[in-house]
Amino acid sequence: QVQLVESGGGLVQPGGSLTLSCVASGFNFSSTNYVLSWYRQAPVKERELVAVTATRVGPTNYADSVKGRFTVSIDKAKNTMYLQMNSLKLEDTAMYHCAARWRFSAKEDWGQGTQVTVST
């Protein structure tokens, strides 16, 4: 059973940085082919796909709204995905979720989310 646990959210001023973590269990980054994603959901806004990567070698794709500011990385030894967020803006405020699906399946598992608030 896949489980995803996010952490690292918090309150930060505009221009600041945060790093989110997503610890996965139920599958192994080193031996499986999974698509890993970060989504965010802000009140009264549509859910946004922030970034998509994979446990196997491949590109990471970013939403235009975060390109150049956010970076996804994976630590296979820790079975953890990270989202490094720099130059944060007010509009980055949202609940951030990580998600995972086996590459050849449409079923996607989500974590409970971690709140990021960018405010003065």
mmCIF file with all atom_site columns, C-alpha atoms in Angstrom:
data_model
loop_
_atom_site.group_PDB
_atom_site.id
_atom_site.type_symbol
_atom_site.label_atom_id
_atom_site.label_alt_id
_atom_site.label_comp_id
_atom_site.label_asym_id
_atom_site.label_entity_id
_atom_site.label_seq_id
_atom_site.pdbx_PDB_ins_code
_atom_site.Cartn_x
_atom_site.Cartn_y
_atom_site.Cartn_z
_atom_site.occupancy
_atom_site.B_iso_or_equiv
_atom_site.pdbx_formal_charge
_atom_site.auth_seq_id
_atom_site.auth_comp_id
_atom_site.auth_asym_id
_atom_site.auth_atom_id
_atom_site.pdbx_PDB_model_num
ATOM 1   C CA . GLN A 1 1   ? 0.000   0.000  0.000   1.00 0.00 ? 1   GLN A CA 1
ATOM 2   C CA . VAL A 1 2   ? 1.449   3.311  -1.091  1.00 0.00 ? 2   VAL A CA 1
ATOM 3   C CA . GLN A 1 3   ? 1.681   6.007  1.552   1.00 0.00 ? 3   GLN A CA 1
ATOM 4   C CA . LEU A 1 4   ? 3.015   9.524  1.077   1.00 0.00 ? 4   LEU A CA 1
ATOM 5   C CA . VAL A 1 5   ? 3.766   11.937 3.892   1.00 0.00 ? 5   VAL A CA 1
ATOM 6   C CA . GLU A 1 6   ? 4.591   15.570 3.191   1.00 0.00 ? 6   GLU A CA 1
ATOM 7   C CA . SER A 1 7   ? 6.313   17.969 5.542   1.00 0.00 ? 7   SER A CA 1
ATOM 8   C CA . GLY A 1 8   ? 8.221   21.229 5.522   1.00 0.00 ? 8   GLY A CA 1
ATOM 9   C CA . GLY A 1 9   ? 5.458   23.714 4.962   1.00 0.00 ? 9   GLY A CA 1
ATOM 10  C CA . GLY A 1 10  ? 5.124   26.877 6.969   1.00 0.00 ? 10  GLY A CA 1
ATOM 11  C CA . LEU A 1 11  ? 4.885   30.640 6.954   1.00 0.00 ? 11  LEU A CA 1
ATOM 12  C CA . VAL A 1 12  ? 7.471   32.547 4.950   1.00 0.00 ? 12  VAL A CA 1
ATOM 13  C CA . GLN A 1 13  ? 7.868   36.097 3.707   1.00 0.00 ? 13  GLN A CA 1
ATOM 14  C CA . PRO A 1 14  ? 7.859   36.947 0.006   1.00 0.00 ? 14  PRO A CA 1
ATOM 15  C CA . GLY A 1 15  ? 11.256  36.242 -1.489  1.00 0.00 ? 15  GLY A CA 1
ATOM 16  C CA . GLY A 1 16  ? 11.954  33.524 1.041   1.00 0.00 ? 16  GLY A CA 1
ATOM 17  C CA . SER A 1 17  ? 12.577  29.825 0.586   1.00 0.00 ? 17  SER A CA 1
ATOM 18  C CA . LEU A 1 18  ? 11.158  26.548 1.810   1.00 0.00 ? 18  LEU A CA 1
ATOM 19  C CA . THR A 1 19  ? 11.921  22.919 1.112   1.00 0.00 ? 19  THR A CA 1
ATOM 20  C CA . LEU A 1 20  ? 9.099   20.422 1.165   1.00 0.00 ? 20  LEU A CA 1
ATOM 21  C CA . SER A 1 21  ? 9.660   16.706 1.682   1.00 0.00 ? 21  SER A CA 1
ATOM 22  C CA . CYS A 1 22  ? 7.575   13.755 0.585   1.00 0.00 ? 22  CYS A CA 1
ATOM 23  C CA . VAL A 1 23  ? 8.475   10.450 2.194   1.00 0.00 ? 23  VAL A CA 1
ATOM 24  C CA . ALA A 1 24  ? 7.096   7.471  0.315   1.00 0.00 ? 24  ALA A CA 1
ATOM 25  C CA . SER A 1 25  ? 6.437   3.941  1.505   1.00 0.00 ? 25  SER A CA 1
ATOM 26  C CA . GLY A 1 26  ? 4.915   0.924  -0.162  1.00 0.00 ? 26  GLY A CA 1
ATOM 27  C CA . PHE A 1 27  ? 7.191   1.113  -3.160  1.00 0.00 ? 27  PHE A CA 1
ATOM 28  C CA . ASN A 1 28  ? 10.898  1.586  -3.712  1.00 0.00 ? 28  ASN A CA 1
ATOM 29  C CA . PHE A 1 29  ? 12.328  4.476  -5.709  1.00 0.00 ? 29  PHE A CA 1
ATOM 30  C CA . SER A 1 30  ? 15.332  2.420  -6.733  1.00 0.00 ? 30  SER A CA 1
ATOM 31  C CA . SER A 1 31  ? 13.535  -0.590 -8.137  1.00 0.00 ? 31  SER A CA 1
ATOM 32  C CA . THR A 1 32  ? 10.241  0.687  -9.504  1.00 0.00 ? 32  THR A CA 1
ATOM 33  C CA . ASN A 1 33  ? 9.067   2.954  -12.285 1.00 0.00 ? 33  ASN A CA 1
ATOM 34  C CA . TYR A 1 34  ? 6.860   5.592  -10.726 1.00 0.00 ? 34  TYR A CA 1
ATOM 35  C CA . VAL A 1 35  ? 5.738   9.037  -11.756 1.00 0.00 ? 35  VAL A CA 1
ATOM 36  C CA . LEU A 1 36  ? 6.033   11.486 -8.864  1.00 0.00 ? 36  LEU A CA 1
ATOM 37  C CA . SER A 1 37  ? 4.267   14.815 -8.792  1.00 0.00 ? 37  SER A CA 1
ATOM 38  C CA . TRP A 1 38  ? 3.765   17.899 -6.691  1.00 0.00 ? 38  TRP A CA 1
ATOM 39  C CA . TYR A 1 39  ? 0.362   19.572 -6.799  1.00 0.00 ? 39  TYR A CA 1
ATOM 40  C CA . ARG A 1 40  ? -0.955  22.608 -5.008  1.00 0.00 ? 40  ARG A CA 1
ATOM 41  C CA . GLN A 1 41  ? -4.442  23.714 -4.143  1.00 0.00 ? 41  GLN A CA 1
ATOM 42  C CA . ALA A 1 42  ? -5.288  27.226 -3.028  1.00 0.00 ? 42  ALA A CA 1
ATOM 43  C CA . PRO A 1 43  ? -8.719  28.365 -1.860  1.00 0.00 ? 43  PRO A CA 1
ATOM 44  C CA . VAL A 1 44  ? -11.044 29.298 -4.725  1.00 0.00 ? 44  VAL A CA 1
ATOM 45  C CA . LYS A 1 45  ? -8.405  28.275 -7.248  1.00 0.00 ? 45  LYS A CA 1
ATOM 46  C CA . GLU A 1 46  ? -8.119  25.204 -9.412  1.00 0.00 ? 46  GLU A CA 1
ATOM 47  C CA . ARG A 1 47  ? -5.674  22.511 -8.438  1.00 0.00 ? 47  ARG A CA 1
ATOM 48  C CA . GLU A 1 48  ? -2.361  23.096 -10.154 1.00 0.00 ? 48  GLU A CA 1
ATOM 49  C CA . LEU A 1 49  ? 0.224   20.549 -11.194 1.00 0.00 ? 49  LEU A CA 1
ATOM 50  C CA . VAL A 1 50  ? 3.462   22.132 -10.019 1.00 0.00 ? 50  VAL A CA 1
ATOM 51  C CA . ALA A 1 51  ? 6.059   19.588 -11.122 1.00 0.00 ? 51  ALA A CA 1
ATOM 52  C CA . VAL A 1 52  ? 6.333   16.055 -12.449 1.00 0.00 ? 52  VAL A CA 1
ATOM 53  C CA . THR A 1 53  ? 9.316   13.743 -12.301 1.00 0.00 ? 53  THR A CA 1
ATOM 54  C CA . ALA A 1 54  ? 10.013  10.014 -12.235 1.00 0.00 ? 54  ALA A CA 1
ATOM 55  C CA . THR A 1 55  ? 11.925  7.471  -10.218 1.00 0.00 ? 55  THR A CA 1
ATOM 56  C CA . ARG A 1 56  ? 13.670  6.392  -13.388 1.00 0.00 ? 56  ARG A CA 1
ATOM 57  C CA . VAL A 1 57  ? 15.892  8.698  -15.402 1.00 0.00 ? 57  VAL A CA 1
ATOM 58  C CA . GLY A 1 58  ? 13.919  11.369 -17.191 1.00 0.00 ? 58  GLY A CA 1
ATOM 59  C CA . PRO A 1 59  ? 13.176  15.072 -17.297 1.00 0.00 ? 59  PRO A CA 1
ATOM 60  C CA . THR A 1 60  ? 11.363  16.974 -14.611 1.00 0.00 ? 60  THR A CA 1
ATOM 61  C CA . ASN A 1 61  ? 8.662   19.236 -15.926 1.00 0.00 ? 61  ASN A CA 1
ATOM 62  C CA . TYR A 1 62  ? 7.506   22.374 -14.142 1.00 0.00 ? 62  TYR A CA 1
ATOM 63  C CA . ALA A 1 63  ? 4.492   24.601 -14.371 1.00 0.00 ? 63  ALA A CA 1
ATOM 64  C CA . ASP A 1 64  ? 5.314   27.933 -15.994 1.00 0.00 ? 64  ASP A CA 1
ATOM 65  C CA . SER A 1 65  ? 4.312   29.668 -12.765 1.00 0.00 ? 65  SER A CA 1
ATOM 66  C CA . VAL A 1 66  ? 7.209   28.071 -10.847 1.00 0.00 ? 66  VAL A CA 1
ATOM 67  C CA . LYS A 1 67  ? 9.803   27.462 -13.537 1.00 0.00 ? 67  LYS A CA 1
ATOM 68  C CA . GLY A 1 68  ? 13.187  28.828 -12.499 1.00 0.00 ? 68  GLY A CA 1
ATOM 69  C CA . ARG A 1 69  ? 12.137  29.130 -8.848  1.00 0.00 ? 69  ARG A CA 1
ATOM 70  C CA . PHE A 1 70  ? 11.200  25.579 -7.811  1.00 0.00 ? 70  PHE A CA 1
ATOM 71  C CA . THR A 1 71  ? 13.375  22.483 -8.085  1.00 0.00 ? 71  THR A CA 1
ATOM 72  C CA . VAL A 1 72  ? 12.438  18.847 -7.561  1.00 0.00 ? 72  VAL A CA 1
ATOM 73  C CA . SER A 1 73  ? 14.983  16.332 -6.359  1.00 0.00 ? 73  SER A CA 1
ATOM 74  C CA . ILE A 1 74  ? 14.884  12.696 -5.309  1.00 0.00 ? 74  ILE A CA 1
ATOM 75  C CA . ASP A 1 75  ? 16.883  10.842 -2.686  1.00 0.00 ? 75  ASP A CA 1
ATOM 76  C CA . LYS A 1 76  ? 16.522  7.169  -3.579  1.00 0.00 ? 76  LYS A CA 1
ATOM 77  C CA . ALA A 1 77  ? 18.285  6.030  -0.421  1.00 0.00 ? 77  ALA A CA 1
ATOM 78  C CA . LYS A 1 78  ? 15.645  7.802  1.667   1.00 0.00 ? 78  LYS A CA 1
ATOM 79  C CA . ASN A 1 79  ? 12.741  7.104  -0.690  1.00 0.00 ? 79  ASN A CA 1
ATOM 80  C CA . THR A 1 80  ? 12.022  10.814 -0.499  1.00 0.00 ? 80  THR A CA 1
ATOM 81  C CA . MET A 1 81  ? 11.153  13.520 -2.993  1.00 0.00 ? 81  MET A CA 1
ATOM 82  C CA . TYR A 1 82  ? 11.846  17.173 -2.281  1.00 0.00 ? 82  TYR A CA 1
ATOM 83  C CA . LEU A 1 83  ? 10.523  20.441 -3.602  1.00 0.00 ? 83  LEU A CA 1
ATOM 84  C CA . GLN A 1 84  ? 12.951  23.312 -3.141  1.00 0.00 ? 84  GLN A CA 1
ATOM 85  C CA . MET A 1 85  ? 11.033  26.569 -3.423  1.00 0.00 ? 85  MET A CA 1
ATOM 86  C CA . ASN A 1 86  ? 12.923  29.825 -3.831  1.00 0.00 ? 86  ASN A CA 1
ATOM 87  C CA . SER A 1 87  ? 11.832  33.408 -4.443  1.00 0.00 ? 87  SER A CA 1
ATOM 88  C CA . LEU A 1 88  ? 8.430   32.632 -3.034  1.00 0.00 ? 88  LEU A CA 1
ATOM 89  C CA . LYS A 1 89  ? 5.526   34.865 -3.994  1.00 0.00 ? 89  LYS A CA 1
ATOM 90  C CA . LEU A 1 90  ? 2.215   35.593 -2.352  1.00 0.00 ? 90  LEU A CA 1
ATOM 91  C CA . GLU A 1 91  ? 0.498   33.549 -5.049  1.00 0.00 ? 91  GLU A CA 1
ATOM 92  C CA . ASP A 1 92  ? 2.480   30.442 -4.048  1.00 0.00 ? 92  ASP A CA 1
ATOM 93  C CA . THR A 1 93  ? 0.319   30.192 -0.936  1.00 0.00 ? 93  THR A CA 1
ATOM 94  C CA . ALA A 1 94  ? -1.473  26.832 -1.088  1.00 0.00 ? 94  ALA A CA 1
ATOM 95  C CA . MET A 1 95  ? -1.729  23.332 0.289   1.00 0.00 ? 95  MET A CA 1
ATOM 96  C CA . TYR A 1 96  ? 1.000   21.298 -1.384  1.00 0.00 ? 96  TYR A CA 1
ATOM 97  C CA . HIS A 1 97  ? 0.499   17.603 -2.027  1.00 0.00 ? 97  HIS A CA 1
ATOM 98  C CA . CYS A 1 98  ? 2.815   14.987 -3.429  1.00 0.00 ? 98  CYS A CA 1
ATOM 99  C CA . ALA A 1 99  ? 1.413   12.178 -5.531  1.00 0.00 ? 99  ALA A CA 1
ATOM 100 C CA . ALA A 1 100 ? 2.678   8.936  -6.990  1.00 0.00 ? 100 ALA A CA 1
ATOM 101 C CA . ARG A 1 101 ? 1.484   6.466  -9.574  1.00 0.00 ? 101 ARG A CA 1
ATOM 102 C CA . TRP A 1 102 ? 3.048   3.455  -11.221 1.00 0.00 ? 102 TRP A CA 1
ATOM 103 C CA . ARG A 1 103 ? 4.057   4.573  -14.686 1.00 0.00 ? 103 ARG A CA 1
ATOM 104 C CA . PHE A 1 104 ? 1.631   2.214  -16.414 1.00 0.00 ? 104 PHE A CA 1
ATOM 105 C CA . SER A 1 105 ? -1.347  2.907  -14.175 1.00 0.00 ? 105 SER A CA 1
ATOM 106 C CA . ALA A 1 106 ? -3.829  5.753  -13.948 1.00 0.00 ? 106 ALA A CA 1
ATOM 107 C CA . LYS A 1 107 ? -4.311  5.262  -10.210 1.00 0.00 ? 107 LYS A CA 1
ATOM 108 C CA . GLU A 1 108 ? -2.551  8.019  -8.305  1.00 0.00 ? 108 GLU A CA 1
ATOM 109 C CA . ASP A 1 109 ? -1.979  8.077  -4.565  1.00 0.00 ? 109 ASP A CA 1
ATOM 110 C CA . TRP A 1 110 ? -1.790  11.361 -2.681  1.00 0.00 ? 110 TRP A CA 1
ATOM 111 C CA . GLY A 1 111 ? -0.373  12.534 0.585   1.00 0.00 ? 111 GLY A CA 1
ATOM 112 C CA . GLN A 1 112 ? -2.317  14.579 3.111   1.00 0.00 ? 112 GLN A CA 1
ATOM 113 C CA . GLY A 1 113 ? -0.546  17.798 2.154   1.00 0.00 ? 113 GLY A CA 1
ATOM 114 C CA . THR A 1 114 ? 1.500   20.493 3.830   1.00 0.00 ? 114 THR A CA 1
ATOM 115 C CA . GLN A 1 115 ? 0.456   24.128 3.987   1.00 0.00 ? 115 GLN A CA 1
ATOM 116 C CA . VAL A 1 116 ? 2.666   26.854 2.551   1.00 0.00 ? 116 VAL A CA 1
ATOM 117 C CA . THR A 1 117 ? 1.744   30.419 3.380   1.00 0.00 ? 117 THR A CA 1
ATOM 118 C CA . VAL A 1 118 ? 3.624   33.339 1.858   1.00 0.00 ? 118 VAL A CA 1
ATOM 119 C CA . SER A 1 119 ? 2.768   36.533 3.656   1.00 0.00 ? 119 SER A CA 1
ATOM 120 C CA . THR A 1 120 ? 4.194   39.826 4.836   1.00 0.00 ? 120 THR A CA 1
#
